[in-house]
Short mmCIF file of C-alpha atoms and ligand atoms in Angstrom, two decimals:
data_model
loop_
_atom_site.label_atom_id
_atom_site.label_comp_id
_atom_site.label_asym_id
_atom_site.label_seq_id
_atom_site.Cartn_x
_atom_site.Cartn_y
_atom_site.Cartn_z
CA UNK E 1 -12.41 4.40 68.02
CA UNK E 2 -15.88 4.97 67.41
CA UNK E 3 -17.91 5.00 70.69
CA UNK E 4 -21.30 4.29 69.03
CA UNK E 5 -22.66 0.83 69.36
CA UNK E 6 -25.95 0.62 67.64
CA UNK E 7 -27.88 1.60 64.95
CA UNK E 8 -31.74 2.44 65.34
CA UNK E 9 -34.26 2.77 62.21
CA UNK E 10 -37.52 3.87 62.18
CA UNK E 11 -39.42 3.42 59.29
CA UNK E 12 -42.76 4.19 57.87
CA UNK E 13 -44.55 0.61 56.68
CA UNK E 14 -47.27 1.11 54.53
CA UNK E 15 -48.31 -2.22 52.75
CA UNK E 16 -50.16 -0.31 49.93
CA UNK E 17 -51.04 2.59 49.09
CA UNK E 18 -54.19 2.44 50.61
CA UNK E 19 -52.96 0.88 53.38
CA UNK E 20 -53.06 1.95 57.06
CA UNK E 21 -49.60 3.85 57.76
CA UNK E 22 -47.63 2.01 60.66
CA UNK E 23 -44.25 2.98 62.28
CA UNK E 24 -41.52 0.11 63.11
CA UNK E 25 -37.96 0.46 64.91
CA UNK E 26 -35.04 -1.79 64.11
CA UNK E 27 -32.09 -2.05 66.15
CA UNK E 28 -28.64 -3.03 64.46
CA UNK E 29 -25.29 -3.11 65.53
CA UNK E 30 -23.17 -0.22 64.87
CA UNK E 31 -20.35 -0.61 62.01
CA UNK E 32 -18.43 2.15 60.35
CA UNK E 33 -19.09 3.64 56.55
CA UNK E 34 -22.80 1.55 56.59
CA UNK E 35 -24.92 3.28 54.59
CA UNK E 36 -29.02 3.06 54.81
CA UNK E 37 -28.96 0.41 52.30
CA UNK E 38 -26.49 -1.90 53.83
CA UNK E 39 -28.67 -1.18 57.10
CA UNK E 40 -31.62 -2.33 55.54
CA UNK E 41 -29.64 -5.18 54.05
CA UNK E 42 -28.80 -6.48 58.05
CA UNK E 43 -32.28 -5.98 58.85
CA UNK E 44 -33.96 -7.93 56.02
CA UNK E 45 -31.75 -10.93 57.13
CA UNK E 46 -33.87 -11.21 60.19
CA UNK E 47 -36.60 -8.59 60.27
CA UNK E 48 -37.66 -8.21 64.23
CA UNK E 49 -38.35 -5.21 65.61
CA UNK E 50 -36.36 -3.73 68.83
CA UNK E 51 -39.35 -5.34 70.92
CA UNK E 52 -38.19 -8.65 69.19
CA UNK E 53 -41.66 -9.10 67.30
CA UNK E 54 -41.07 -10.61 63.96
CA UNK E 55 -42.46 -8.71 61.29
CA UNK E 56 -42.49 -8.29 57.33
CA UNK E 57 -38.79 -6.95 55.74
CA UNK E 58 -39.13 -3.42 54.49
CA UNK E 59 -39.23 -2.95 51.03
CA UNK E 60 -37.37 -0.82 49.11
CA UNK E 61 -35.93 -0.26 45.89
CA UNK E 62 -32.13 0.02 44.66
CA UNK E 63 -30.14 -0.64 41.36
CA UNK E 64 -26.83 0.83 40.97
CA UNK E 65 -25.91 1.44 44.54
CA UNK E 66 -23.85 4.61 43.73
CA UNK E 67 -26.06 7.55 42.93
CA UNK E 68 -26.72 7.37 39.41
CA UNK E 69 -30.08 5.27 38.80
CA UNK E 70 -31.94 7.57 41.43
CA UNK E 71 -34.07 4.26 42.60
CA UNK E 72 -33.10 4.60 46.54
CA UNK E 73 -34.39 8.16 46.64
CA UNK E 74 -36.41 8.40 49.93
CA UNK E 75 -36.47 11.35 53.14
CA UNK E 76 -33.50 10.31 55.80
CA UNK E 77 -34.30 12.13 58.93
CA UNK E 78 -36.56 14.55 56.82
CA UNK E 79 -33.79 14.96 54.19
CA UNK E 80 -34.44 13.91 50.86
CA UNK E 81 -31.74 12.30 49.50
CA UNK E 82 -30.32 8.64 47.82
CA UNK E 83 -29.99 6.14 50.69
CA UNK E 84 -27.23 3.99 49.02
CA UNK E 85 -24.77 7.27 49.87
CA UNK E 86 -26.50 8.28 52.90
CA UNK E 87 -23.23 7.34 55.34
CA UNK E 88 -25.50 6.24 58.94
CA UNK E 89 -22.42 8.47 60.67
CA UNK E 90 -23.34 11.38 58.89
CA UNK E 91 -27.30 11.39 58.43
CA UNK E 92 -27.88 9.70 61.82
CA UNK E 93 -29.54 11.75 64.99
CA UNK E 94 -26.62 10.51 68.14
CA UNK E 95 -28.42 9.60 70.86
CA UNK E 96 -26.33 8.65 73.56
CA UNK E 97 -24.20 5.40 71.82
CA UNK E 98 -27.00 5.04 69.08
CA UNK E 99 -27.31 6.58 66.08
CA UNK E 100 -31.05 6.91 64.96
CA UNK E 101 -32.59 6.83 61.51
CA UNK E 102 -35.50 7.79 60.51
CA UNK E 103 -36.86 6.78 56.73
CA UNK E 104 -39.83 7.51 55.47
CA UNK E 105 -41.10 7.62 51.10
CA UNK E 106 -40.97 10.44 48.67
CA UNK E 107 -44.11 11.69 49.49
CA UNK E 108 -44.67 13.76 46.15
CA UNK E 109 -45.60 10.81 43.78
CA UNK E 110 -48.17 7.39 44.17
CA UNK E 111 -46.93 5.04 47.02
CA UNK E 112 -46.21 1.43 46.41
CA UNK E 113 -45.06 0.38 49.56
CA UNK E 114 -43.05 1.31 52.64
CA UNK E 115 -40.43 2.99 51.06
CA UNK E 116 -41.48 2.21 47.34
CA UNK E 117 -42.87 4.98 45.35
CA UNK E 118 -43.98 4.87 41.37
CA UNK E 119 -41.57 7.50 40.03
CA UNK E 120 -43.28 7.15 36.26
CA UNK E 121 -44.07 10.89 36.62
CA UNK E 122 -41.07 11.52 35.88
CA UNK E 123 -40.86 9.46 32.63
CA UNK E 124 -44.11 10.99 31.79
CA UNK E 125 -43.19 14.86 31.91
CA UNK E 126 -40.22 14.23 30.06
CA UNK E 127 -42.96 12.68 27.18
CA UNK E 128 -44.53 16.24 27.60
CA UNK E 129 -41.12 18.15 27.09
CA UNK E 130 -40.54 15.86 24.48
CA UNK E 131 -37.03 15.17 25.68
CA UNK E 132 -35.48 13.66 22.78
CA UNK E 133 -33.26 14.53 19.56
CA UNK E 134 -35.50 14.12 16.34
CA UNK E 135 -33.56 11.74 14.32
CA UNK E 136 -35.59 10.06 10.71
CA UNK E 137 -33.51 7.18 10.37
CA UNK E 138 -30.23 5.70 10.70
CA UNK E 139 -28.28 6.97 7.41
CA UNK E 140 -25.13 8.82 8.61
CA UNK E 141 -25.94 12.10 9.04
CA UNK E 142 -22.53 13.88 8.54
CA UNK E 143 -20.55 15.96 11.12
CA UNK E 144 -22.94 17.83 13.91
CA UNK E 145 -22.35 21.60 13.61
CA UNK E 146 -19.69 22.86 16.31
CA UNK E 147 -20.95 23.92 19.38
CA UNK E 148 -20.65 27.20 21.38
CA UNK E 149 -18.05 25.70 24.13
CA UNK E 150 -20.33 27.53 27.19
CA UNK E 151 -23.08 26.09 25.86
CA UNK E 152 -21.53 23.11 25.67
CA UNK E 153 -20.89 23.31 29.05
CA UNK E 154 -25.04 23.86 29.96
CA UNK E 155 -25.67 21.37 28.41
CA UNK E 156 -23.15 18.73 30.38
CA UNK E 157 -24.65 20.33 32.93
CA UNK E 158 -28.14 19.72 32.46
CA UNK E 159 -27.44 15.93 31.34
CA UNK E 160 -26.52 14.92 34.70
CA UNK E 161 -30.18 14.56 35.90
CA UNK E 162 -31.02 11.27 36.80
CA UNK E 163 -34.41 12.00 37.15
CA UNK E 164 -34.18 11.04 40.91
CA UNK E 165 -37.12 13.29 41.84
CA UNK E 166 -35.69 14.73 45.05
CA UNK E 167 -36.32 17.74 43.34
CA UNK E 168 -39.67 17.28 42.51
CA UNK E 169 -40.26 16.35 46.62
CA UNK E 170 -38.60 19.82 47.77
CA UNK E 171 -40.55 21.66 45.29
CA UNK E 172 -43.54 23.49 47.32
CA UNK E 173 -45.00 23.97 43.89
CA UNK E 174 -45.63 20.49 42.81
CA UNK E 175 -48.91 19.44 45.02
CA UNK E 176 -52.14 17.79 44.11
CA UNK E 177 -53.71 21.22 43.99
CA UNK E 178 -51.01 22.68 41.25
CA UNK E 179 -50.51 21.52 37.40
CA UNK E 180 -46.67 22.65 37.60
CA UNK E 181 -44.30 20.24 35.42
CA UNK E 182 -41.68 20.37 38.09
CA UNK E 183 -38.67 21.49 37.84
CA UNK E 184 -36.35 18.40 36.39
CA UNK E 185 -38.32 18.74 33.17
CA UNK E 186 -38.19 22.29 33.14
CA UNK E 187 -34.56 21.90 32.62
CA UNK E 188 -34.15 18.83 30.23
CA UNK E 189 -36.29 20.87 27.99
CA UNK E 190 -33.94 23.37 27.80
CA UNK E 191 -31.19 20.73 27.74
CA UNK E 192 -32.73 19.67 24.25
CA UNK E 193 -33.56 22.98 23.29
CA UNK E 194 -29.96 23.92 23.16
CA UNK E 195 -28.92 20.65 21.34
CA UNK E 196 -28.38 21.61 17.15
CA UNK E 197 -31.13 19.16 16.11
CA UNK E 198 -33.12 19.18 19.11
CA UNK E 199 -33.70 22.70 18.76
CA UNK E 200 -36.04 21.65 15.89
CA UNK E 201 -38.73 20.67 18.14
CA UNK E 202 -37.94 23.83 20.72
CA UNK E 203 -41.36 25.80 19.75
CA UNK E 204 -43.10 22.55 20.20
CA UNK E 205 -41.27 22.31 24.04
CA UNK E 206 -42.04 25.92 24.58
CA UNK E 207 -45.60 25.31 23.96
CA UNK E 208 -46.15 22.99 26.25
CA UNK E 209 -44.12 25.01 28.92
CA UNK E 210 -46.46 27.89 28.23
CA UNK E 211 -49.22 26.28 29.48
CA UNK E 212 -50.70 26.18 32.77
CA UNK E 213 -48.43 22.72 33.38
CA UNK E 214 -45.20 24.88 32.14
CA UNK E 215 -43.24 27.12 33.93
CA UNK E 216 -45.40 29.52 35.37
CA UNK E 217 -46.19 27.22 38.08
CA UNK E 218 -42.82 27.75 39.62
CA UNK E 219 -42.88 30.09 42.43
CA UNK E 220 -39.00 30.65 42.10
CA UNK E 221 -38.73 29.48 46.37
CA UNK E 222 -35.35 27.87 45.14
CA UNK E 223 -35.53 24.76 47.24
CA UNK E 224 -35.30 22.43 43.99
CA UNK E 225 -31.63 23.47 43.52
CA UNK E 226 -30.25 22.99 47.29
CA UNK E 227 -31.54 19.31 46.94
CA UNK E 228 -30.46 18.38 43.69
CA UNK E 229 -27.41 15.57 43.98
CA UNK E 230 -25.88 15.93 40.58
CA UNK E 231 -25.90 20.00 40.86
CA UNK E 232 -28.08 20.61 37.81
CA UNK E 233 -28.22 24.36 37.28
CA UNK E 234 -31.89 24.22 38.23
CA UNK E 235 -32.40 27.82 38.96
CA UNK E 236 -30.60 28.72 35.80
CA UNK E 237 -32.73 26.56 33.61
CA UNK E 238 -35.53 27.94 34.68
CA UNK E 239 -34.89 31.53 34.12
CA UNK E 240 -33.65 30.62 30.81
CA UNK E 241 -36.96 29.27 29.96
CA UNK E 242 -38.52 31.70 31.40
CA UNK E 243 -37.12 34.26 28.77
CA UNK E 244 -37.65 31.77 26.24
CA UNK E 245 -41.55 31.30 26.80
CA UNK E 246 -42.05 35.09 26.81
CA UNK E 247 -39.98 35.29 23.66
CA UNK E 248 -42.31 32.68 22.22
CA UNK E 249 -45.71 34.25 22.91
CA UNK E 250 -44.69 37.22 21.98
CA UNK E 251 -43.54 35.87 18.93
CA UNK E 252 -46.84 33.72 18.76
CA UNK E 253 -48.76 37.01 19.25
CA UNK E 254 -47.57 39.09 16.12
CA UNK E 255 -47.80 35.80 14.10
CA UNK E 256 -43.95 34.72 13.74
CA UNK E 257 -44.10 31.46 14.79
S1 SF4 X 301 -32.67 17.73 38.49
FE1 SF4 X 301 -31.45 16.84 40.15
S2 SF4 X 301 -32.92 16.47 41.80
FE2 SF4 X 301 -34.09 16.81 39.96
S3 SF4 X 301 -34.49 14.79 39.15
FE3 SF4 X 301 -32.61 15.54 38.15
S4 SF4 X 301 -30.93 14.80 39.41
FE4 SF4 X 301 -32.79 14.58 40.63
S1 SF4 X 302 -37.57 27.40 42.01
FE1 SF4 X 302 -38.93 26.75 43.66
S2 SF4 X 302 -40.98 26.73 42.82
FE2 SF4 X 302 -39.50 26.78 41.11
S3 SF4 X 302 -39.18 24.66 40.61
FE3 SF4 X 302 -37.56 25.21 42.08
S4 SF4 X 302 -38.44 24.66 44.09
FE4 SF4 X 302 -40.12 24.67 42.62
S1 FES X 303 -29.24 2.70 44.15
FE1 FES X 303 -28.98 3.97 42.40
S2 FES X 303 -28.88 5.94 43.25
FE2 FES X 303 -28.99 4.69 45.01
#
C-alpha cells in the first residue's frame, strides 16, 4: 500500500512569450501509475491553486500519449523528458506523504505559453539537411538495390527520432549566441545519406553541414545522447559526419566534387 496521499505541481505560467513569468502550485490527490499528463488532466477539471485561488488551466500540448509524437516534451523536476510517460512515482521529489512536481517549458526554442513551446525549428533544420529521398515521380521504380545489413541497422536506428527536441534542450551548444544545427539533424542527415537514393543529394547535405550551422558547432560534451528517448546513436552520427565533412572538403579542395 502506497503511503503517499497527494500530489503537488508547480508549474511555470507564462501567458506569452512576452509575458511576465509566474509560478503556481496545484495540489491533487495521490493515485498510482498517474503520469504528468493525467495530473494535468485532474487539474484542468478545476484549476485552483493549493491556496484555493481560482486561476487559468495550464496549457500544454499532447497527441499520441505514448512517446512517439514528441508534443509533451517539457523539463520534470529539471529533467527533460515526455510527460505522457513521466510515471508521478518515479519523477516526483517525496516529501513527507506528497510527491512534488515541478514542470517548467523546453527552454531552447520560442515560448507559446506555460508549457507550450513552437518546436518548428526542428521542421526547419531538417529543410536545411534536406531530409528527404529524391524521388521524380510516381512510375515504379524497380527493386531498391540490397542493403549492407549493418547499415541497415544505422539506419533503423537513426529513423527512430521523433524530433522531440529533448536533445536539442541538453545540448550546451545550441544557444542564441551559437549557429549549431543541433544534433537531431546532424543525424537524420546521415540517416539519408546512407539511404541508396538519398545518397544522391549527400554532397548537397554535407555542404550545408560544413558550414558554420553544420557540425563544427558541436562541442562533443555528449549530453544529447543520455537524453535522447528513442536511443538514436547520436554520438555515432556525429562522428560519422564528422569524417564525412572532412572527406568532402578535402575532396572540394583538389576539385573532385
Ligand atoms: S534524436 Fe532523440 S532526443 Fe533528439 S529529437 Fe530525435 S528522438 Fe528527440
Ligand atoms: S555531442 Fe554535445 S555538443 Fe555535440 S550535439 Fe551532442 S550535446 Fe551537443
Ligand atoms: S503525447 Fe506524444 S510523446 Fe507524449
Amino acid at each position: 500500500m502506497s503511503t503517499f496521499t497527494k500530489i503537488r505541481l508547480r508549474i511555470r505560467r507564462q501567458a506569452a512569450k512576452d509575458a511576465p513569468v509566474t509560478w503556481e502550485t496545484f495540489e491533487i490527490p495521490f493515485r498510482e501509475k498517474l503520469n504528468v499528463i493525467s495530473a494535468l488532466m485532474e487539474i484542468r477539471k478545476d484549476p485552483r491553486t493549493v491556496d484555493g485561488k481560482p486561476t487559468k488551466p495550464p496549457a500544454w500540448e499532447a497527441a499520441c500519449l505514448e512517446e512517439v509524437c514528441g508534443s509533451c516534451t517539457m523539463n520534470v523536476n529539471g529533467m527533460i523528458r515526455q510527460a505522457c510517460t513521466a510515471l508521478i512515482e518515479d519523477v516526483g521529489q517525496p516529501n513527507g506523504d506528497v510527491f512534488e512536481v515541478t514542470l517548467e517549458p523546453m527552454t531552447k526554442f520560442p515560448l507559446v505559453r506555460d508549457l507550450i513551446v513552437d518546436r518548428s525549428k526542428m521542421f526547419e533544420n531538417l529543410k536545411k539537411i534536406k531530409g528527404w529521398v529524391p524521388i521524380d515521380g510516381s512510375y515504379d521504380l524497380g527493386m531498391a538495390p540490397p542493403q549492407d545489413d549493418q547499415i541497415r541497422q544505422m539506419r533503423y536506428a537513426l529513423s527512430r527520432c521523433m524530433t522531440c527536441g529533448c536533445c536539442q534542450e541538453a545540448c550546451p551548444q545550441v544557444n542564441d549566441k551559437s549557429e549549431f544545427v543541433g544534433p537531431a539533424a546532424v543525424a537524420q542527415a546521415l540517416l539519408f545519406n546512407l539511404h541508396p537514393i538519398g545518397k544522391t543529394m549527400e554532397n548537397e547535405r554535407l555542404e550545408y553541414l560544413s558550414s558554420e550551422e553544420g557540425i563544427t558547432g558541436c562541442g562533443n560534451a555528449q549530453n544529447c545522447v543520455k537524453v535522447c528517448p528513442k536511443g538514436v546513436p547520436l554520438t555515432q552520427a556525429i562522428a560519422q559526419i564528422n569524417r564525412d565533412t572532412t572527406m568532402y572538403r578535402l575532396k572540394k579542395w583538389v576539385g573532385l566534387v
